[in-house]
CSV table of C-alpha atoms in Angstrom, one decimal:
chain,number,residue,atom,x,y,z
A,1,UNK,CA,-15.4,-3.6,-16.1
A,2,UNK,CA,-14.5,-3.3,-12.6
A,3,UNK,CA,-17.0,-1.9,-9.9
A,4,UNK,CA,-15.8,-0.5,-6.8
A,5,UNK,CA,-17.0,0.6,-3.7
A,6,UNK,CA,-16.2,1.1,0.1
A,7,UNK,CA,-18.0,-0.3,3.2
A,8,UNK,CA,-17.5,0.9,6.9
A,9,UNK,CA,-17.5,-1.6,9.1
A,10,UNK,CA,-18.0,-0.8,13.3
A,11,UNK,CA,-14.9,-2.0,15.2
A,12,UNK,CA,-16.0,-4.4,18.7
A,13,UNK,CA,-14.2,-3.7,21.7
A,14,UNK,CA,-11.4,-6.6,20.7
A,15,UNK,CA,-10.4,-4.8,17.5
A,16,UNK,CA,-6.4,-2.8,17.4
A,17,UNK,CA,-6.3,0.6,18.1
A,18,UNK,CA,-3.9,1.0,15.3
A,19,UNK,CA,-6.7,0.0,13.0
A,20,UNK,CA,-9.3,1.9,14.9
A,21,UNK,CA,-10.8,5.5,12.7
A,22,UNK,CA,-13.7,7.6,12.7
A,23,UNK,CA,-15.6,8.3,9.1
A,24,UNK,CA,-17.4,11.8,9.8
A,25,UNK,CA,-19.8,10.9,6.1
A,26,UNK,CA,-20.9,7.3,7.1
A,27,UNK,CA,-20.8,7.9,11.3
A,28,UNK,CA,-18.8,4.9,11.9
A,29,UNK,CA,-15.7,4.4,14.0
A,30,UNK,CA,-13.7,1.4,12.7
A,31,UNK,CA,-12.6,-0.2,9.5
A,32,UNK,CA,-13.4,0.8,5.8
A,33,UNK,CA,-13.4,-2.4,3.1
A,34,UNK,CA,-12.8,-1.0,-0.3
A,35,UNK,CA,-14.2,-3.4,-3.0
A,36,UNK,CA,-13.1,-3.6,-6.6
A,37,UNK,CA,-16.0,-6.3,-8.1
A,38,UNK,CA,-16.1,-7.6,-11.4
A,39,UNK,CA,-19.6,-8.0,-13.6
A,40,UNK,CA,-20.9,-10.7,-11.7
A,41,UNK,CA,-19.4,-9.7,-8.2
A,42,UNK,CA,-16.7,-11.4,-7.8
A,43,UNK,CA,-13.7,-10.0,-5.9
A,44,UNK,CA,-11.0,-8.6,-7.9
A,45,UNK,CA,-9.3,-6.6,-5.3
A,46,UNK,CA,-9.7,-6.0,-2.0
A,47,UNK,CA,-8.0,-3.8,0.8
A,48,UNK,CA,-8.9,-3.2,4.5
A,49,UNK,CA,-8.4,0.5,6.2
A,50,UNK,CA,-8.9,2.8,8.7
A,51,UNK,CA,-12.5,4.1,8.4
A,52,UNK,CA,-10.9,7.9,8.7
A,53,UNK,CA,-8.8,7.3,5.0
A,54,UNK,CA,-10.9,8.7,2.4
A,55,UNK,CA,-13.1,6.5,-0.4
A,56,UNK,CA,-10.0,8.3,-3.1
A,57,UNK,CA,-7.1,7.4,-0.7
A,58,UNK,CA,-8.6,3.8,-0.1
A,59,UNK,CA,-9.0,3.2,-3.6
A,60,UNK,CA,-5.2,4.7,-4.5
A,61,UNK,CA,-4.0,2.5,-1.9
A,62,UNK,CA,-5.4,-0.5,-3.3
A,63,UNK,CA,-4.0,0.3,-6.7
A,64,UNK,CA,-1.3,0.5,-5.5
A,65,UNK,CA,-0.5,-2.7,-4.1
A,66,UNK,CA,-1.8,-4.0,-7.1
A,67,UNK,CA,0.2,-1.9,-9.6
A,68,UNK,CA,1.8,-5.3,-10.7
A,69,UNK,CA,-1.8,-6.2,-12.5
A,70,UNK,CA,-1.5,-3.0,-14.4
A,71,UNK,CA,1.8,-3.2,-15.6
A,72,UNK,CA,1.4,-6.4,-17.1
A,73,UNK,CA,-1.8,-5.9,-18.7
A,74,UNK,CA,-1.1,-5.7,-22.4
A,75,UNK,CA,-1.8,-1.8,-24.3
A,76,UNK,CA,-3.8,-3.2,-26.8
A,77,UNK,CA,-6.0,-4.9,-24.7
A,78,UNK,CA,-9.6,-2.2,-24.5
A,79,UNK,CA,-9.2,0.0,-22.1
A,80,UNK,CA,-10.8,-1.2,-18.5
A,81,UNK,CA,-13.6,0.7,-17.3
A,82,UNK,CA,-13.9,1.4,-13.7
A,83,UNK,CA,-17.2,2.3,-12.3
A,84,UNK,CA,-17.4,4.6,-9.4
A,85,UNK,CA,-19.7,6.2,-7.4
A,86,UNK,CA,-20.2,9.8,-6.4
A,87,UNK,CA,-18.2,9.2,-3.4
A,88,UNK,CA,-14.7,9.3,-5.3
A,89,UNK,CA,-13.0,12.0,-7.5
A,90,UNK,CA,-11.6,11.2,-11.0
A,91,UNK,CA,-9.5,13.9,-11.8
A,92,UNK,CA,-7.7,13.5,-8.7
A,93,UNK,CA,-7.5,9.5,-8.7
A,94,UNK,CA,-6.2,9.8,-12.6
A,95,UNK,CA,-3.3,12.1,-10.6
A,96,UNK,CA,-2.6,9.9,-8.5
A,97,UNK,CA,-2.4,7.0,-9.9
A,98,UNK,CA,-0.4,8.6,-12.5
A,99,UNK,CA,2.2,9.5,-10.4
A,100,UNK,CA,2.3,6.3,-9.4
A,101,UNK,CA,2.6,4.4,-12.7
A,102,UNK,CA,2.8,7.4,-15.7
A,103,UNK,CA,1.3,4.7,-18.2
A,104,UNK,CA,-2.4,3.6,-16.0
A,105,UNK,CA,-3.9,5.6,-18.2
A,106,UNK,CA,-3.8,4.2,-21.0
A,107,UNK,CA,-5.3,0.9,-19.8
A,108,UNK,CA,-8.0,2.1,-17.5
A,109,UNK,CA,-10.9,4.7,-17.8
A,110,UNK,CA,-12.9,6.1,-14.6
A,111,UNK,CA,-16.4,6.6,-14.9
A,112,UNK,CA,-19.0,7.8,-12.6
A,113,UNK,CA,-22.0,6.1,-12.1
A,114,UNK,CA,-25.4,7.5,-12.7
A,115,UNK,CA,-27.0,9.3,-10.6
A,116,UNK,CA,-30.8,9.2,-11.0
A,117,UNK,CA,-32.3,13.0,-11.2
A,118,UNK,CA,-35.4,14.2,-9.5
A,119,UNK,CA,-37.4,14.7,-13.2
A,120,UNK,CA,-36.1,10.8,-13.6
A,121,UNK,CA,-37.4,9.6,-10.1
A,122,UNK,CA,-40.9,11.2,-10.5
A,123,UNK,CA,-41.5,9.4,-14.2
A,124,UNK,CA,-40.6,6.4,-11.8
A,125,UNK,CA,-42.9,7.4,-9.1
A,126,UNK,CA,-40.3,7.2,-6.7
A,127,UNK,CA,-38.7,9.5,-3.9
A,128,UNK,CA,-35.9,8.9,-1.9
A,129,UNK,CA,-32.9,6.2,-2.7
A,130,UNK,CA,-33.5,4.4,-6.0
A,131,UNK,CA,-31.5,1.4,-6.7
A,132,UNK,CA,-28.9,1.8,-9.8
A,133,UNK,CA,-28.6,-1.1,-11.5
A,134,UNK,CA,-25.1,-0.5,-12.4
A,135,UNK,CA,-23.8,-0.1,-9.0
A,136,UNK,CA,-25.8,-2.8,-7.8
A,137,UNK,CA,-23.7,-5.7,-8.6
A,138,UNK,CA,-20.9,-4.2,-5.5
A,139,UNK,CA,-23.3,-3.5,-3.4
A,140,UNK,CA,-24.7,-6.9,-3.5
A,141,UNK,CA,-20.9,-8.3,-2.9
A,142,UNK,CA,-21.0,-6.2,0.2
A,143,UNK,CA,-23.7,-7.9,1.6
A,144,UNK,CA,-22.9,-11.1,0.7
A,145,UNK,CA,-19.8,-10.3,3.2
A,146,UNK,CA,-22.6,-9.2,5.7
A,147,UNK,CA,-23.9,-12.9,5.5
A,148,UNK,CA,-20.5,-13.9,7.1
A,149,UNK,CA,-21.5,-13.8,11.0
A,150,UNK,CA,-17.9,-12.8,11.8
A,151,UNK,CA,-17.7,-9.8,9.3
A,152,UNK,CA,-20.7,-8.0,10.4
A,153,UNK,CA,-18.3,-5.7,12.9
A,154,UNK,CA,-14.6,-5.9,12.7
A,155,UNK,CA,-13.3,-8.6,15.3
A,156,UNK,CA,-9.4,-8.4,13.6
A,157,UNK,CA,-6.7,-6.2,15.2
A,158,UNK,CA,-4.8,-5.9,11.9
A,159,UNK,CA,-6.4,-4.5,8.8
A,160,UNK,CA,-4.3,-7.4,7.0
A,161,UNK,CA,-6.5,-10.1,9.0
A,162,UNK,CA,-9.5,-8.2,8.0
A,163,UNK,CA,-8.5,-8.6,4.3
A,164,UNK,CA,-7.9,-12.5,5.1
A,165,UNK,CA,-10.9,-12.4,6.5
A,166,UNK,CA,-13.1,-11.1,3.9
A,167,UNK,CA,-10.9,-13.1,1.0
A,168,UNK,CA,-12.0,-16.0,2.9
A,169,UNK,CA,-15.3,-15.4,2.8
A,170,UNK,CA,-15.5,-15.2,-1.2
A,171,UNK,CA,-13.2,-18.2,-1.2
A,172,UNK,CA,-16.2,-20.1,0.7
A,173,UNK,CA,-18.9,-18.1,-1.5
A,174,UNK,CA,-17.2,-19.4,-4.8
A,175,UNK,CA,-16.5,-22.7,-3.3
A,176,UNK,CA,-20.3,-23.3,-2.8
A,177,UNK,CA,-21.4,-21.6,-6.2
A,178,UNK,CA,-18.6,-24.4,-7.9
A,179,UNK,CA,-20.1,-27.1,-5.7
A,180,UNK,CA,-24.0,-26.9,-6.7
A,181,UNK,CA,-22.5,-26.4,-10.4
Protein backbone atom coordinates (compact mmCIF):
# COMPACT_ATOMS: atom_id res chain seq x y z
CA UNK A 1 0.00 0.00 0.00
CA UNK A 2 1.28 3.24 -0.91
CA UNK A 3 0.01 6.55 0.68
CA UNK A 4 0.34 9.79 -0.91
CA UNK A 5 0.00 13.22 -0.36
CA UNK A 6 1.11 16.87 -1.32
CA UNK A 7 2.59 19.57 0.98
CA UNK A 8 3.02 23.32 0.07
CA UNK A 9 5.88 24.67 1.15
CA UNK A 10 6.39 28.90 1.26
CA UNK A 11 9.36 29.94 -0.97
CA UNK A 12 12.04 32.63 1.14
CA UNK A 13 13.25 35.38 -0.83
CA UNK A 14 16.49 33.20 -2.08
CA UNK A 15 14.31 30.57 -3.79
CA UNK A 16 14.22 30.52 -8.26
CA UNK A 17 11.63 32.27 -9.82
CA UNK A 18 11.35 29.39 -12.17
CA UNK A 19 10.30 27.27 -9.22
CA UNK A 20 8.28 30.07 -7.75
CA UNK A 21 3.84 29.31 -7.93
CA UNK A 22 0.87 30.37 -6.26
CA UNK A 23 -1.70 27.37 -4.87
CA UNK A 24 -5.16 29.40 -4.81
CA UNK A 25 -6.60 25.98 -2.27
CA UNK A 26 -3.74 25.95 0.31
CA UNK A 27 -2.74 30.08 0.03
CA UNK A 28 0.78 29.42 -0.53
CA UNK A 29 3.14 30.81 -3.02
CA UNK A 30 6.11 28.39 -3.49
CA UNK A 31 6.88 24.71 -3.85
CA UNK A 32 4.44 21.67 -3.62
CA UNK A 33 6.28 18.19 -2.21
CA UNK A 34 4.15 15.29 -3.37
CA UNK A 35 4.75 12.19 -1.14
CA UNK A 36 4.12 8.60 -2.02
CA UNK A 37 4.70 6.78 1.72
CA UNK A 38 4.66 3.30 2.33
CA UNK A 39 2.79 1.61 5.67
CA UNK A 40 5.25 2.73 8.01
CA UNK A 41 6.17 6.15 6.26
CA UNK A 42 8.84 5.63 4.53
CA UNK A 43 9.54 7.47 1.24
CA UNK A 44 8.80 5.55 -1.79
CA UNK A 45 8.70 8.37 -4.17
CA UNK A 46 9.11 11.78 -3.98
CA UNK A 47 8.87 14.79 -6.52
CA UNK A 48 9.18 18.60 -5.91
CA UNK A 49 6.88 21.25 -7.95
CA UNK A 50 5.64 24.42 -8.52
CA UNK A 51 2.90 25.02 -5.80
CA UNK A 52 0.40 26.26 -8.91
CA UNK A 53 0.57 22.26 -10.55
CA UNK A 54 -2.39 20.62 -9.33
CA UNK A 55 -2.38 17.55 -6.38
CA UNK A 56 -3.48 15.08 -9.97
CA UNK A 57 -0.70 16.72 -12.14
CA UNK A 58 1.91 16.43 -9.27
CA UNK A 59 1.07 12.95 -8.70
CA UNK A 60 1.06 12.04 -12.74
CA UNK A 61 4.30 13.60 -12.87
CA UNK A 62 5.75 11.61 -10.30
CA UNK A 63 4.58 8.43 -11.95
CA UNK A 64 5.90 9.24 -14.49
CA UNK A 65 9.35 9.53 -13.74
CA UNK A 66 8.90 6.44 -12.04
CA UNK A 67 7.15 4.52 -14.81
CA UNK A 68 10.36 2.19 -14.69
CA UNK A 69 8.98 0.66 -11.15
CA UNK A 70 5.75 -0.18 -12.81
CA UNK A 71 6.97 -1.79 -15.68
CA UNK A 72 8.95 -4.12 -13.96
CA UNK A 73 6.63 -5.02 -11.32
CA UNK A 74 5.54 -8.54 -12.11
CA UNK A 75 1.36 -9.07 -13.16
CA UNK A 76 0.80 -11.55 -10.77
CA UNK A 77 2.06 -9.75 -8.00
CA UNK A 78 -1.57 -8.27 -5.96
CA UNK A 79 -2.53 -5.45 -7.21
CA UNK A 80 -0.98 -2.18 -5.24
CA UNK A 81 -3.33 -0.08 -3.54
CA UNK A 82 -2.78 3.62 -3.54
CA UNK A 83 -4.46 5.63 -0.97
CA UNK A 84 -5.56 9.08 -1.82
CA UNK A 85 -7.21 11.80 -0.38
CA UNK A 86 -10.12 13.92 -1.54
CA UNK A 87 -7.79 16.25 -3.00
CA UNK A 88 -7.06 14.00 -6.20
CA UNK A 89 -9.36 12.52 -9.01
CA UNK A 90 -9.24 8.78 -9.91
CA UNK A 91 -10.94 8.61 -13.00
CA UNK A 92 -8.80 11.11 -14.34
CA UNK A 93 -5.31 9.90 -12.83
CA UNK A 94 -6.40 6.11 -14.19
CA UNK A 95 -6.45 8.34 -17.71
CA UNK A 96 -3.60 9.54 -17.45
CA UNK A 97 -1.56 7.31 -16.37
CA UNK A 98 -2.94 5.07 -18.85
CA UNK A 99 -1.95 6.94 -21.57
CA UNK A 100 1.15 6.92 -20.29
CA UNK A 101 1.79 3.18 -19.72
CA UNK A 102 -1.70 1.19 -21.21
CA UNK A 103 -0.85 -1.73 -18.69
CA UNK A 104 -0.66 0.45 -14.91
CA UNK A 105 -3.79 -0.71 -14.42
CA UNK A 106 -3.41 -3.82 -13.93
CA UNK A 107 -0.87 -3.53 -11.15
CA UNK A 108 -2.28 -0.62 -9.18
CA UNK A 109 -5.77 0.36 -7.74
CA UNK A 110 -6.66 3.98 -6.55
CA UNK A 111 -8.61 4.37 -3.61
CA UNK A 112 -9.99 7.28 -1.81
CA UNK A 113 -9.59 7.66 1.67
CA UNK A 114 -12.44 7.97 4.17
CA UNK A 115 -13.91 10.77 4.79
CA UNK A 116 -15.54 10.92 8.27
CA UNK A 117 -19.37 12.00 7.94
CA UNK A 118 -21.18 14.47 10.25
CA UNK A 119 -23.63 11.38 11.75
CA UNK A 120 -19.86 9.68 12.32
CA UNK A 121 -18.30 12.77 14.07
CA UNK A 122 -21.23 13.36 16.44
CA UNK A 123 -21.16 9.44 17.75
CA UNK A 124 -17.41 10.66 18.30
CA UNK A 125 -18.33 13.76 19.95
CA UNK A 126 -16.29 15.63 17.74
CA UNK A 127 -16.66 18.72 15.28
CA UNK A 128 -14.33 20.05 13.01
CA UNK A 129 -11.05 18.12 11.48
CA UNK A 130 -10.91 14.46 12.86
CA UNK A 131 -7.75 12.63 12.37
CA UNK A 132 -8.11 9.45 9.78
CA UNK A 133 -6.04 6.91 10.76
CA UNK A 134 -5.40 5.83 7.38
CA UNK A 135 -4.07 8.91 6.05
CA UNK A 136 -2.22 9.52 9.07
CA UNK A 137 0.81 7.60 8.41
CA UNK A 138 1.74 10.58 5.26
CA UNK A 139 0.87 13.14 7.15
CA UNK A 140 3.22 12.17 9.84
CA UNK A 141 6.10 11.80 6.99
CA UNK A 142 5.35 15.36 6.30
CA UNK A 143 6.12 16.50 9.47
CA UNK A 144 8.92 14.61 10.08
CA UNK A 145 10.33 16.74 6.99
CA UNK A 146 9.02 19.81 8.99
CA UNK A 147 11.62 18.73 11.88
CA UNK A 148 14.41 19.44 9.20
CA UNK A 149 15.22 23.30 10.10
CA UNK A 150 16.08 23.80 6.42
CA UNK A 151 12.78 22.36 4.96
CA UNK A 152 10.41 24.42 6.82
CA UNK A 153 10.29 27.14 3.69
CA UNK A 154 11.92 26.33 0.49
CA UNK A 155 15.62 27.81 0.46
CA UNK A 156 16.51 25.66 -3.13
CA UNK A 157 16.34 27.50 -6.52
CA UNK A 158 15.72 24.16 -8.40
CA UNK A 159 12.82 21.96 -7.54
CA UNK A 160 15.58 19.04 -8.17
CA UNK A 161 17.58 20.38 -5.03
CA UNK A 162 14.40 20.44 -3.18
CA UNK A 163 13.91 16.78 -3.90
CA UNK A 164 17.73 16.18 -2.72
CA UNK A 165 16.91 17.98 -0.06
CA UNK A 166 13.97 16.22 1.28
CA UNK A 167 15.64 12.59 0.16
CA UNK A 168 18.26 13.60 2.42
CA UNK A 169 16.36 14.16 5.11
CA UNK A 170 14.73 10.50 5.22
CA UNK A 171 18.26 9.25 4.46
CA UNK A 172 19.22 10.91 7.99
CA UNK A 173 15.67 9.83 9.53
CA UNK A 174 16.48 6.10 8.53
CA UNK A 175 20.00 6.41 9.39
CA UNK A 176 19.11 7.18 13.01
CA UNK A 177 16.07 4.67 13.23
CA UNK A 178 18.97 1.80 11.91
CA UNK A 179 21.42 3.24 14.52
CA UNK A 180 19.37 2.98 17.90
CA UNK A 181 18.32 -0.56 16.32
Amino acid sequence: MLLIDSQAVKNTCSASVKSKGFCFYKSTNGIKRHLAVDTLGFPFFIHCTKASVSDDQGLIEMFSKHIDYFQTRLGDLPKLTILVDNGYHPAMLTTALEQMYPDIMTKIRFELAPKPTKTQKQEQGKTGFVVVATRWVVERSNAWIERCKSLVKNFERTLDNATAKVNLCFIRLMLKRLAVN
